[in-house]
mmCIF file with all atom_site columns, C-alpha atoms in Angstrom:
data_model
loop_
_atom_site.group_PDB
_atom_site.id
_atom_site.type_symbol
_atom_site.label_atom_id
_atom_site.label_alt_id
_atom_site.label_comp_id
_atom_site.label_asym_id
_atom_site.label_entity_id
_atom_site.label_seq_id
_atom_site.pdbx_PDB_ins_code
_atom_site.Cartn_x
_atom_site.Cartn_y
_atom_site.Cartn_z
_atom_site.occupancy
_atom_site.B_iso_or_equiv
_atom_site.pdbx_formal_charge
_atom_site.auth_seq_id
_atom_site.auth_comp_id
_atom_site.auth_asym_id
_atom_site.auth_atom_id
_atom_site.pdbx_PDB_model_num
ATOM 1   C CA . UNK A 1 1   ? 116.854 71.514  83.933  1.00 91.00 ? 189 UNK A CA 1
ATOM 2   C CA . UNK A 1 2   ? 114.150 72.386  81.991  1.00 88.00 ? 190 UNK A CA 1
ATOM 3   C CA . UNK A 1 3   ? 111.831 75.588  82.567  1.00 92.00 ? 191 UNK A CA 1
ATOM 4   C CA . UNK A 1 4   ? 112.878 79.207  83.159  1.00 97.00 ? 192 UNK A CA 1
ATOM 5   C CA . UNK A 1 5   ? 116.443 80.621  84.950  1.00 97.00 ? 193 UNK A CA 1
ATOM 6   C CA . UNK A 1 6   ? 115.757 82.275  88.317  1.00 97.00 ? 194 UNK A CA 1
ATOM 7   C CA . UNK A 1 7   ? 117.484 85.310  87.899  1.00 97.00 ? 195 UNK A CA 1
ATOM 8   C CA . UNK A 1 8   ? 119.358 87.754  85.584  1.00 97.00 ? 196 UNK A CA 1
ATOM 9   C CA . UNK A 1 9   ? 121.254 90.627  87.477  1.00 96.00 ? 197 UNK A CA 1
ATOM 10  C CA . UNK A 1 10  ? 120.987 94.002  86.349  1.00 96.00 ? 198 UNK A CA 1
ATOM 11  C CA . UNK A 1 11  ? 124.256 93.862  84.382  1.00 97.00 ? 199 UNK A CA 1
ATOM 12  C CA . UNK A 1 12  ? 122.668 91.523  82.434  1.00 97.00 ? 200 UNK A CA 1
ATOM 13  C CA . UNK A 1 13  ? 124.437 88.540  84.430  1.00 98.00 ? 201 UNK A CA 1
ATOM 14  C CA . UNK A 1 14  ? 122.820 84.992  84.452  1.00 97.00 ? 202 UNK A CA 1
ATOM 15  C CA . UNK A 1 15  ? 123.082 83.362  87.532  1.00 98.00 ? 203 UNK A CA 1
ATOM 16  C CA . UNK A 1 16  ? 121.818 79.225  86.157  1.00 97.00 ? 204 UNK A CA 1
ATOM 17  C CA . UNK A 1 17  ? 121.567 78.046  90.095  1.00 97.00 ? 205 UNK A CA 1
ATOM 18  C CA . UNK A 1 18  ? 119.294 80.716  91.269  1.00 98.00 ? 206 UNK A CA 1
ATOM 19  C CA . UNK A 1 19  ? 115.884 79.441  92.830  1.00 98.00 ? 207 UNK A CA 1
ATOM 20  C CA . UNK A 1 20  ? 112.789 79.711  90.758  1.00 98.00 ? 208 UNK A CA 1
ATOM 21  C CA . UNK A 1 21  ? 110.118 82.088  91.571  1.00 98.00 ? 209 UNK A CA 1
ATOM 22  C CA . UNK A 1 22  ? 106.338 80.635  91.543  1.00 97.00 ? 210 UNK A CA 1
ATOM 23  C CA . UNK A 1 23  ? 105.514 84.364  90.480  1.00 97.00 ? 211 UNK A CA 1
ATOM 24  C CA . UNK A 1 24  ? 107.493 84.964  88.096  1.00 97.00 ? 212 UNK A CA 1
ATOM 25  C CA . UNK A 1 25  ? 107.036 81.835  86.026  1.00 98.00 ? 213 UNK A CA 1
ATOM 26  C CA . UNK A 1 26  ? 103.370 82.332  86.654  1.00 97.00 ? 214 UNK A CA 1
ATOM 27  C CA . UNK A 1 27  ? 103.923 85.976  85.067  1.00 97.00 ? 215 UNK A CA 1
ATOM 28  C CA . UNK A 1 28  ? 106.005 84.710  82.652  1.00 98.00 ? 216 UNK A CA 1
ATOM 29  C CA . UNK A 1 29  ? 102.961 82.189  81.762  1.00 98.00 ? 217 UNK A CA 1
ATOM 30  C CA . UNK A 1 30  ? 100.543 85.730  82.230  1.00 97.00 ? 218 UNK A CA 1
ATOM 31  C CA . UNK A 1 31  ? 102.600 87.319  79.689  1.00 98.00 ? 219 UNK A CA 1
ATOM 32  C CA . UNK A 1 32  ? 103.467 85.021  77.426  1.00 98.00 ? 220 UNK A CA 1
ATOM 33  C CA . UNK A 1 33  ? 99.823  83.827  76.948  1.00 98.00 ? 221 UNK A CA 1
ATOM 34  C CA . UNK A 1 34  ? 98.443  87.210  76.594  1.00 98.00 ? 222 UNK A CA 1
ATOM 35  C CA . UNK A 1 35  ? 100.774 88.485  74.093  1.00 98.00 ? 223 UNK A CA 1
ATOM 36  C CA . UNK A 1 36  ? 100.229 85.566  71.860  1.00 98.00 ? 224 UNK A CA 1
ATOM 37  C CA . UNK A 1 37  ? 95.849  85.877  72.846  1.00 98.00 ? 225 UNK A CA 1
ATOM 38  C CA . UNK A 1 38  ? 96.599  89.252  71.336  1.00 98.00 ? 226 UNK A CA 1
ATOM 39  C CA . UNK A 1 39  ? 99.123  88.508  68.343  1.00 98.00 ? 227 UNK A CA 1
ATOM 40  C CA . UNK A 1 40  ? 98.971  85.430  67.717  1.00 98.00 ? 228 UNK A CA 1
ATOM 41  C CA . UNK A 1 41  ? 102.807 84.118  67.094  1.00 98.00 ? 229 UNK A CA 1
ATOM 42  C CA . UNK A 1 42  ? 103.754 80.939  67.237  1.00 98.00 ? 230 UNK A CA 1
ATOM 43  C CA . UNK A 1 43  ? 106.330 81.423  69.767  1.00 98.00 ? 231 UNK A CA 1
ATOM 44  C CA . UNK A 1 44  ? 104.878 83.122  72.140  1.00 98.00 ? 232 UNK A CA 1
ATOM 45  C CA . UNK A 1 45  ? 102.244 79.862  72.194  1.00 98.00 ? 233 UNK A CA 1
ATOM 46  C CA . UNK A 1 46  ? 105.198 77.918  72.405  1.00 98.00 ? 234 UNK A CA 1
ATOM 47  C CA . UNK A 1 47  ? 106.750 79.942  75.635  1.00 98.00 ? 235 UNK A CA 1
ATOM 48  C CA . UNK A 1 48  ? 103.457 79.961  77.421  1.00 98.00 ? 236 UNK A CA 1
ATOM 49  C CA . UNK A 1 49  ? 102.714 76.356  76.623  1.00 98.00 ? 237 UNK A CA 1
ATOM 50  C CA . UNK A 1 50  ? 106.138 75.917  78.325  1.00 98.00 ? 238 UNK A CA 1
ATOM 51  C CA . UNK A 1 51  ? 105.634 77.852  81.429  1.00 97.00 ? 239 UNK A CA 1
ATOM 52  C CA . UNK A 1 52  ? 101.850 76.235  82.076  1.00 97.00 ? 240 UNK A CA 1
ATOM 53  C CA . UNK A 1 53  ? 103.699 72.881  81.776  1.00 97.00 ? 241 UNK A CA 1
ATOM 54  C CA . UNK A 1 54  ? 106.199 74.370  84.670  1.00 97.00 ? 242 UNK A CA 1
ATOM 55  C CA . UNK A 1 55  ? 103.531 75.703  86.780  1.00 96.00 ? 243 UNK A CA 1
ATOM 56  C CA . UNK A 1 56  ? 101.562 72.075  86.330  1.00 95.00 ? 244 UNK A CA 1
ATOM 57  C CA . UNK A 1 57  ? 104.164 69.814  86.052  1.00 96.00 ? 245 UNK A CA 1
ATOM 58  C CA . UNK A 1 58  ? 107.022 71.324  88.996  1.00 97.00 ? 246 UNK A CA 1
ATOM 59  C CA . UNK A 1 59  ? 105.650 74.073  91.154  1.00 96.00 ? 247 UNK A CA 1
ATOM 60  C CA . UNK A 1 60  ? 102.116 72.320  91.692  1.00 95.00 ? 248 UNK A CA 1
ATOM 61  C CA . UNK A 1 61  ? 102.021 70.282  94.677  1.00 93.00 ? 249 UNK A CA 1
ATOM 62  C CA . UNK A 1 62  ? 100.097 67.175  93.636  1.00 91.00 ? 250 UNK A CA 1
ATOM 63  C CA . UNK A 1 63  ? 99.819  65.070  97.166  1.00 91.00 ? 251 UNK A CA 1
ATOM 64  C CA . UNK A 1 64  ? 98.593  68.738  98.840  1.00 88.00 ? 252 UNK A CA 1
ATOM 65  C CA . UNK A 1 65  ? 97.603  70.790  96.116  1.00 87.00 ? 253 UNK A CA 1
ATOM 66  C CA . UNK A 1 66  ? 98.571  74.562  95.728  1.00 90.00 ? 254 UNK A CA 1
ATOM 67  C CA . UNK A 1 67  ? 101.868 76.280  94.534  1.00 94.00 ? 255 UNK A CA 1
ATOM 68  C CA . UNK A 1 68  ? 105.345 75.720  95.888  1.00 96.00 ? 256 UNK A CA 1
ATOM 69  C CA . UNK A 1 69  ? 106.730 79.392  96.134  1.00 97.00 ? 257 UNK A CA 1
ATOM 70  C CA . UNK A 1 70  ? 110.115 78.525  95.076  1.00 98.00 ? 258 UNK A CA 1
ATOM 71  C CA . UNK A 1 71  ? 112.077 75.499  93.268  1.00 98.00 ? 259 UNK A CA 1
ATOM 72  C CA . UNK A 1 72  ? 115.723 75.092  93.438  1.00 98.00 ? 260 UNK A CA 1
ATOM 73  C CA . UNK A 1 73  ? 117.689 76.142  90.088  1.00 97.00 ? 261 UNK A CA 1
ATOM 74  C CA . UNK A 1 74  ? 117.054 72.071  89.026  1.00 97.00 ? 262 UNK A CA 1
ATOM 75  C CA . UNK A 1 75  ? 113.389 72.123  89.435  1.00 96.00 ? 263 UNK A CA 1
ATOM 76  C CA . UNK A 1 76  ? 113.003 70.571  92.529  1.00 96.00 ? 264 UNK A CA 1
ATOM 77  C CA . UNK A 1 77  ? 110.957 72.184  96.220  1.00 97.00 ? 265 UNK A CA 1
ATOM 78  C CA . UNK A 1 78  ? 112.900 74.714  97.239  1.00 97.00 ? 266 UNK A CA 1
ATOM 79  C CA . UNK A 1 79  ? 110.823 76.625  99.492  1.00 97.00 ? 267 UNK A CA 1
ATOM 80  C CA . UNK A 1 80  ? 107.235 74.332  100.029 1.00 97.00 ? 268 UNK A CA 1
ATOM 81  C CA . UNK A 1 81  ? 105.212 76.920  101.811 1.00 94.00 ? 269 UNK A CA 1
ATOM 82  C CA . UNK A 1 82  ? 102.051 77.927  100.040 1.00 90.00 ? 270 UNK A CA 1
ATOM 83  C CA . UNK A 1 83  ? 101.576 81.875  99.474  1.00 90.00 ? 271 UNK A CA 1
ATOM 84  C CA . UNK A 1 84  ? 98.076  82.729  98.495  1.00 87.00 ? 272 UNK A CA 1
ATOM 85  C CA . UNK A 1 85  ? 100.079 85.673  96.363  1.00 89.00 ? 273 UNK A CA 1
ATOM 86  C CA . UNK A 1 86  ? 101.645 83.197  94.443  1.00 93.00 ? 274 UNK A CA 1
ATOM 87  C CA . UNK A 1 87  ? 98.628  81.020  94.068  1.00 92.00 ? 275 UNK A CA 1
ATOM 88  C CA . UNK A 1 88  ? 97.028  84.052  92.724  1.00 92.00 ? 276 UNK A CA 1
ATOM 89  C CA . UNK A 1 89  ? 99.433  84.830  90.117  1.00 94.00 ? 277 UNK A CA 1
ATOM 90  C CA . UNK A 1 90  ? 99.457  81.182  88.876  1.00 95.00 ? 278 UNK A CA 1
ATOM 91  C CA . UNK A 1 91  ? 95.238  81.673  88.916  1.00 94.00 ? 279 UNK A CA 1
ATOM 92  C CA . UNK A 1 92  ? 96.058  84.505  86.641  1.00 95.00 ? 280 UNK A CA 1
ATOM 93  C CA . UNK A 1 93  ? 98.658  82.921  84.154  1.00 96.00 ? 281 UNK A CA 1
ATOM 94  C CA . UNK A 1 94  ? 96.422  79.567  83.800  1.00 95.00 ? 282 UNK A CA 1
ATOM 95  C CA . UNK A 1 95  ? 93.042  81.741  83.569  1.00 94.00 ? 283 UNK A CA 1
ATOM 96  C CA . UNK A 1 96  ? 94.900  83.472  80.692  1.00 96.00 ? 284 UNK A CA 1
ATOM 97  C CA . UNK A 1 97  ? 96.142  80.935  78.762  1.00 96.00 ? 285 UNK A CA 1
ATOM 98  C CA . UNK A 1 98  ? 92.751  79.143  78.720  1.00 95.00 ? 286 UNK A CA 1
ATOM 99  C CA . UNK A 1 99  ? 91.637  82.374  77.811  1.00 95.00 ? 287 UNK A CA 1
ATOM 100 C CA . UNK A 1 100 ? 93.922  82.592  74.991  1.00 97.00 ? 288 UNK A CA 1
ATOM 101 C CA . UNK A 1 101 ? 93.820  78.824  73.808  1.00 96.00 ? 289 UNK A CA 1
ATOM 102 C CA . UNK A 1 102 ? 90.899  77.012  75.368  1.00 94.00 ? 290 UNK A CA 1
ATOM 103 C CA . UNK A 1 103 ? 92.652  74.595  77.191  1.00 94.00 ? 291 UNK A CA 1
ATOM 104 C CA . UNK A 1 104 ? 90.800  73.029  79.699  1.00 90.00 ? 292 UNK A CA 1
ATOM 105 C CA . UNK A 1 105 ? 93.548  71.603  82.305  1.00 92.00 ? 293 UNK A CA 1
ATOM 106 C CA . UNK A 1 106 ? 94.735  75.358  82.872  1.00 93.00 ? 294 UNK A CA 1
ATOM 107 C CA . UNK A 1 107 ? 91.255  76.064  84.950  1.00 86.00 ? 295 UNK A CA 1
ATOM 108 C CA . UNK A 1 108 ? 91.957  72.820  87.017  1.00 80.00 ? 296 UNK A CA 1
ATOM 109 C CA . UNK A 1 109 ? 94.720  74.105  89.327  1.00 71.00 ? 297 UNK A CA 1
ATOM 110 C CA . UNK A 1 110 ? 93.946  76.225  92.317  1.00 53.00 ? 298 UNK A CA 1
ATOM 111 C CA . UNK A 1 111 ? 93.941  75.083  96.593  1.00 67.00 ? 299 UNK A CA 1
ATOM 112 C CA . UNK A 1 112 ? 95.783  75.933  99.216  1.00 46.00 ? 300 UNK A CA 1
ATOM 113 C CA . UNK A 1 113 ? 95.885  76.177  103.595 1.00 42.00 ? 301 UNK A CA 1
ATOM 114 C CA . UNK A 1 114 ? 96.687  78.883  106.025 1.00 48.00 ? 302 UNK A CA 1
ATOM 115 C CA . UNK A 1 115 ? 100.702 79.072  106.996 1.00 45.00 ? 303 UNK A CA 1
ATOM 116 C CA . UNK A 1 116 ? 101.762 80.700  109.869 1.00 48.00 ? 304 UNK A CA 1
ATOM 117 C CA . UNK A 1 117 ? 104.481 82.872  108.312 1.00 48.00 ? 305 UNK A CA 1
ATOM 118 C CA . UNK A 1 118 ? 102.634 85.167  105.840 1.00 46.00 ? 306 UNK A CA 1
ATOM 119 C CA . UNK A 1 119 ? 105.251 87.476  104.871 1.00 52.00 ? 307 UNK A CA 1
ATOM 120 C CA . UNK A 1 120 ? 106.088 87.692  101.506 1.00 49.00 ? 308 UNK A CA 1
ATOM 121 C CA . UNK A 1 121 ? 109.188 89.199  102.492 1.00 53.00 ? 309 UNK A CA 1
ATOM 122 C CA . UNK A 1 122 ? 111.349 90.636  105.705 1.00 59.00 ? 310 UNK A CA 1
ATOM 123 C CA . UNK A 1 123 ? 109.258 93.984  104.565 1.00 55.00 ? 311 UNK A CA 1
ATOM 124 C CA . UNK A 1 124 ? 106.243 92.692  105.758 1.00 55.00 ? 312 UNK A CA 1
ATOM 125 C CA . UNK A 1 125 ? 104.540 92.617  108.869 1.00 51.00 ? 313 UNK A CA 1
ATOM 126 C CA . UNK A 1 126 ? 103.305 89.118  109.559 1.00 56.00 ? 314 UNK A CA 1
ATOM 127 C CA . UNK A 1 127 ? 99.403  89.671  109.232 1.00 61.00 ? 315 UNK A CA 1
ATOM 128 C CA . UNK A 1 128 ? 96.643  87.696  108.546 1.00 75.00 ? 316 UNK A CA 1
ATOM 129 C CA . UNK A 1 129 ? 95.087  89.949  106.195 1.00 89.00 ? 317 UNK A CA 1
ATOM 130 C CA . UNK A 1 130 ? 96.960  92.190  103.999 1.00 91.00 ? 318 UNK A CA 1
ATOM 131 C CA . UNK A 1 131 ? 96.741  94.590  101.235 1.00 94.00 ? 319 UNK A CA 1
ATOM 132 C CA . UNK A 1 132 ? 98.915  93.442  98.620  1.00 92.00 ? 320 UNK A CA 1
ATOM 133 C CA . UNK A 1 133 ? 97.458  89.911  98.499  1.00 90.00 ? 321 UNK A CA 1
ATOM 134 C CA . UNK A 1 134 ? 94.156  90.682  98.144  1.00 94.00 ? 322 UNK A CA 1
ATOM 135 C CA . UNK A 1 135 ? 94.844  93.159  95.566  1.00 95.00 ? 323 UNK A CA 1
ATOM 136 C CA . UNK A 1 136 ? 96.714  90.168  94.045  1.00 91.00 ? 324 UNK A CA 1
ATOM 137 C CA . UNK A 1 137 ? 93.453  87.545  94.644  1.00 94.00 ? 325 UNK A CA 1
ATOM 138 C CA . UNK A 1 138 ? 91.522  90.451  92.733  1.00 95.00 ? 326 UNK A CA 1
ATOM 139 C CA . UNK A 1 139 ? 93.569  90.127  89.909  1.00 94.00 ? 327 UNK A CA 1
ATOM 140 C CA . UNK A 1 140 ? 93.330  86.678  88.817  1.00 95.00 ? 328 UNK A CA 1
ATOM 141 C CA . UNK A 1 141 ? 89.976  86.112  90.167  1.00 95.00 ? 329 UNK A CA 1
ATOM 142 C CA . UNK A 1 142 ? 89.062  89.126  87.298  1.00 96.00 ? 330 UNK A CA 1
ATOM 143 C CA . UNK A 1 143 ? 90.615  87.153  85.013  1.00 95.00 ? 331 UNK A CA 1
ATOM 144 C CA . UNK A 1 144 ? 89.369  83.760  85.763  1.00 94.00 ? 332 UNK A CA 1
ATOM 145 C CA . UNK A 1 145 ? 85.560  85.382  85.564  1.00 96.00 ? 333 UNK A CA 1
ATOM 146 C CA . UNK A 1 146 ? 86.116  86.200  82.026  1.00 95.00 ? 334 UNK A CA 1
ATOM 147 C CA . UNK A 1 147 ? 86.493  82.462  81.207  1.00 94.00 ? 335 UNK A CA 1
ATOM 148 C CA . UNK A 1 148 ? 84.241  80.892  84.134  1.00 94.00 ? 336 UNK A CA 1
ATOM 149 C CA . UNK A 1 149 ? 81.384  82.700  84.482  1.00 95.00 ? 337 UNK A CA 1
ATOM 150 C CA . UNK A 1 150 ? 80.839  81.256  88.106  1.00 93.00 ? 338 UNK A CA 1
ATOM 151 C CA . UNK A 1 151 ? 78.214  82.326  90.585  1.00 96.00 ? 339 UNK A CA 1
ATOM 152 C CA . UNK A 1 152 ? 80.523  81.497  93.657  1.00 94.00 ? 340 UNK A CA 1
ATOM 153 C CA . UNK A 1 153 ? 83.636  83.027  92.157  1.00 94.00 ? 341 UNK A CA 1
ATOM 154 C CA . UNK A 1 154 ? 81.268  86.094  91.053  1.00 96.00 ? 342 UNK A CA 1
ATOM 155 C CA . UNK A 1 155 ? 79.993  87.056  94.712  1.00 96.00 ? 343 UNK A CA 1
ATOM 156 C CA . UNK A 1 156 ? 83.864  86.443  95.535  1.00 95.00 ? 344 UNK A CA 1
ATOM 157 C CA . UNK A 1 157 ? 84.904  89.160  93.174  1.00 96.00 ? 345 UNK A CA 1
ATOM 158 C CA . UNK A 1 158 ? 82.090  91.635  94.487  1.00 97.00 ? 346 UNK A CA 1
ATOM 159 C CA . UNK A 1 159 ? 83.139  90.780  98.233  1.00 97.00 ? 347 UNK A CA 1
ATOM 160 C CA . UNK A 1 160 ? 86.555  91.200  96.976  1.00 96.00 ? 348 UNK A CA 1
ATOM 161 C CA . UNK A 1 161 ? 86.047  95.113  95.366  1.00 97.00 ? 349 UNK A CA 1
ATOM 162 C CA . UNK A 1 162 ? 83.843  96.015  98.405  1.00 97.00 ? 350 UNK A CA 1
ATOM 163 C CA . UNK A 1 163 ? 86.933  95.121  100.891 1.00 97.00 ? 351 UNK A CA 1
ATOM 164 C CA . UNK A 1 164 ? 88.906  97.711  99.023  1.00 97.00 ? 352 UNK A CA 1
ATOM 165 C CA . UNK A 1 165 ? 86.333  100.683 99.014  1.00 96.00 ? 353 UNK A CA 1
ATOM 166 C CA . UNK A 1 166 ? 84.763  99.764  102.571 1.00 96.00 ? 354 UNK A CA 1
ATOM 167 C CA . UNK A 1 167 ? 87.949  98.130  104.561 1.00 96.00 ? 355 UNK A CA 1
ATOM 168 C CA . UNK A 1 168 ? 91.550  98.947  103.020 1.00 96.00 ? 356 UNK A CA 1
ATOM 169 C CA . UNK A 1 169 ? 90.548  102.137 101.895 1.00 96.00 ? 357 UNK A CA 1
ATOM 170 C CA . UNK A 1 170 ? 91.434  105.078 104.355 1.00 95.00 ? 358 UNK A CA 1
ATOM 171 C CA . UNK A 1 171 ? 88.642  107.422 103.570 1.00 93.00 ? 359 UNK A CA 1
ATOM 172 C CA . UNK A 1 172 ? 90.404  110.204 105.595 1.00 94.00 ? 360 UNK A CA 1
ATOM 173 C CA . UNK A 1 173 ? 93.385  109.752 103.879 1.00 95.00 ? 361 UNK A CA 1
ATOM 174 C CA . UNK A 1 174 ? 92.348  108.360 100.289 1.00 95.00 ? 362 UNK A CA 1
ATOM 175 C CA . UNK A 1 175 ? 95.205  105.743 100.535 1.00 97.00 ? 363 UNK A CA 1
ATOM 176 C CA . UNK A 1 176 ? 95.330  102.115 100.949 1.00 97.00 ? 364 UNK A CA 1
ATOM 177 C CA . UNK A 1 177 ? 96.151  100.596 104.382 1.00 96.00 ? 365 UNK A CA 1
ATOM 178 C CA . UNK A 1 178 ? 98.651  97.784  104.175 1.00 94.00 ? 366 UNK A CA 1
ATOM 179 C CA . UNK A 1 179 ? 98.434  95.446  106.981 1.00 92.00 ? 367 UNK A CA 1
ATOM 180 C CA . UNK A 1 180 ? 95.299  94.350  109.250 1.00 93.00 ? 368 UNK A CA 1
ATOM 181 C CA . UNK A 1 181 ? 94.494  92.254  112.239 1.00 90.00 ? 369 UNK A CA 1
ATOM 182 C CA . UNK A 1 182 ? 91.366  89.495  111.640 1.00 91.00 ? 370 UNK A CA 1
ATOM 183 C CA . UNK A 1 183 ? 88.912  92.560  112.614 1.00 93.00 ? 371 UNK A CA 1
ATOM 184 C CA . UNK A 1 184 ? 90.200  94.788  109.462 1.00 94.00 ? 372 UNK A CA 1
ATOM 185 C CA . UNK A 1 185 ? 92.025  96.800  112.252 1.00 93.00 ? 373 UNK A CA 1
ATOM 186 C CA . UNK A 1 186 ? 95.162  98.561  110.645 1.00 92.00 ? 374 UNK A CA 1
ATOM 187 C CA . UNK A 1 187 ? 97.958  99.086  112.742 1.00 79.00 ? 375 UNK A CA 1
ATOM 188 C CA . UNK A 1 188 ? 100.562 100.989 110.609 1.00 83.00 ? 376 UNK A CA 1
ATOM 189 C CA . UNK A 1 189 ? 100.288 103.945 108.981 1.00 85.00 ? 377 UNK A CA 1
ATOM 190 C CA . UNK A 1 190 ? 102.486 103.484 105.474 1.00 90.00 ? 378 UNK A CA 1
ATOM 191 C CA . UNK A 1 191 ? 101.488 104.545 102.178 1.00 95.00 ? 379 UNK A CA 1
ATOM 192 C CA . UNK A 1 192 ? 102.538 102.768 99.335  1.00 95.00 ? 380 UNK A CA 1
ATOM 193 C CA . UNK A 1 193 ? 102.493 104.633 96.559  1.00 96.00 ? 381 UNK A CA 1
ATOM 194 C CA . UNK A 1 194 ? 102.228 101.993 93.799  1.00 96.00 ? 382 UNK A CA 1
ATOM 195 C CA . UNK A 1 195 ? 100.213 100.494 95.095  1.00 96.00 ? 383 UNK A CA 1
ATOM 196 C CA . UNK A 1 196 ? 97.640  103.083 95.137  1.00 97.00 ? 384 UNK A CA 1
ATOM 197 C CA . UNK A 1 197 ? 98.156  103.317 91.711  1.00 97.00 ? 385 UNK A CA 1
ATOM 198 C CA . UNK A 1 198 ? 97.969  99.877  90.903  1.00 96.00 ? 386 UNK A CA 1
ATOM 199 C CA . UNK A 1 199 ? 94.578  99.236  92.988  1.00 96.00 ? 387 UNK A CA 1
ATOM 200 C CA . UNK A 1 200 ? 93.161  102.102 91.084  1.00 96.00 ? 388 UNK A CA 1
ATOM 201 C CA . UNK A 1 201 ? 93.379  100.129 87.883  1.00 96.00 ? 389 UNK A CA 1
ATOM 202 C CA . UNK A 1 202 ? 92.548  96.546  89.362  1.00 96.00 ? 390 UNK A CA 1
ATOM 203 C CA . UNK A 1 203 ? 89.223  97.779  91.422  1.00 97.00 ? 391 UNK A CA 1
ATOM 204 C CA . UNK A 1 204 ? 88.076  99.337  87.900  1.00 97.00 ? 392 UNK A CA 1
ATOM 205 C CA . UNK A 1 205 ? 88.877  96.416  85.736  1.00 97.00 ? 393 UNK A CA 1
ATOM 206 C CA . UNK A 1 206 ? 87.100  94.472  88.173  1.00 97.00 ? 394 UNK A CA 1
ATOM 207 C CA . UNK A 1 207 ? 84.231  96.184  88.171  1.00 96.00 ? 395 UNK A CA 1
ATOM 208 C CA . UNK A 1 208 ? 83.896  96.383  84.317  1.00 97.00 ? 396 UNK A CA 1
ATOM 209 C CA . UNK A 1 209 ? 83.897  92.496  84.295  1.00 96.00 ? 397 UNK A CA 1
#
């Protein structure tokens, strides 16, 4: 049905009707279009070429705008909600293809609305403002500065590393809160590892661009 399968289990299964994950095509697209920025083999062009045309072509919502989170395993709106994670990651994967091949229509695609269910999974509490998708907004917003140097998305990338060193980082504690209320008020008290980690690298890569 055209694009990418939804899953492969552990054992190396396929399973050909699972759904199909806005991020992972959108990191598939990430991947595929830095490896060939870097290395610069044919097929790796030809997978990312493929995935942009997935992102573009199925998950984009073109009466609405933004990124379906999920299609069903024949490339049709599975889930229709619009996850400012996901639209993130697709930021990212177009951002780097143009980055990699110049293509123009890959900086064209990017909108979305509030939901009222925010959770990216049952894991999560259902805040307004959380951790892991900002972290995830400062990701492709880095990326999308390197190719489009502009002044609104610059100030959004500052505002965007000063959140994370005045609001989400504990300064007691030296770890990352997770989930806030509209005030930056955190109510839970988890630490997540990886993402410390992860933040660590994102907030400095940011910075350097």
């Amino acid at each position: 049905h055209g694009g990418f399968y939804g899953r492969i289990t552990g054992t190396d299964k396929l399973e050909p009707q699972a759904v199909k994950g806005a991020v992972l095509n959108a990191r598939i697209l990430w991947t595929f279009s830095s490896a060939y920025r870097l290395l610069k083999k044919p097929g790796y062009l030809e997978t990312a070429t493929r995935a942009k045309r997935v992102i573009i072509d199925q998950f984009y919502d073109k009466e609405q705008g933004g990124i379906y989170w999920s299609l069903d395993y024949t490339g049709h709106p599975s889930d229709t909600k619009k996850q400012i994670y996901a639209l993130g990651f697709a930021i990212y994967g177009l951002s780097e293809y143009h980055r990699a091949t110049g293509d123009e229509e890959a900086l064209d695609y990017a909108d979305w609305h509030e939901i009222s269910d925010m959770r990216l999974s049952d894991k999560d509490e259902n805040e307004r403002k959380t951790m892991n998708t900002h972290l995830h907004i400062l990701e492709p917003y880095t990326n999308l500065y390197r190719v489009w140097k502009d002044d609104g998305l610059e100030k959004q990338l500052r505002n965007l590393i000063l959140l994370f060193t005045d609001r989400i980082l504990n300064q007691q504690t030296g770890h990352l809160e997770l989930f806030f209320d509209d005030d930056w008020v955190s109510k839970y008290r988890i630490v997540s590892y990886g993402h410390d980690i992860e933040a660590s690298w994102l907030i400095h890569e940011a910075a350097l661009v």
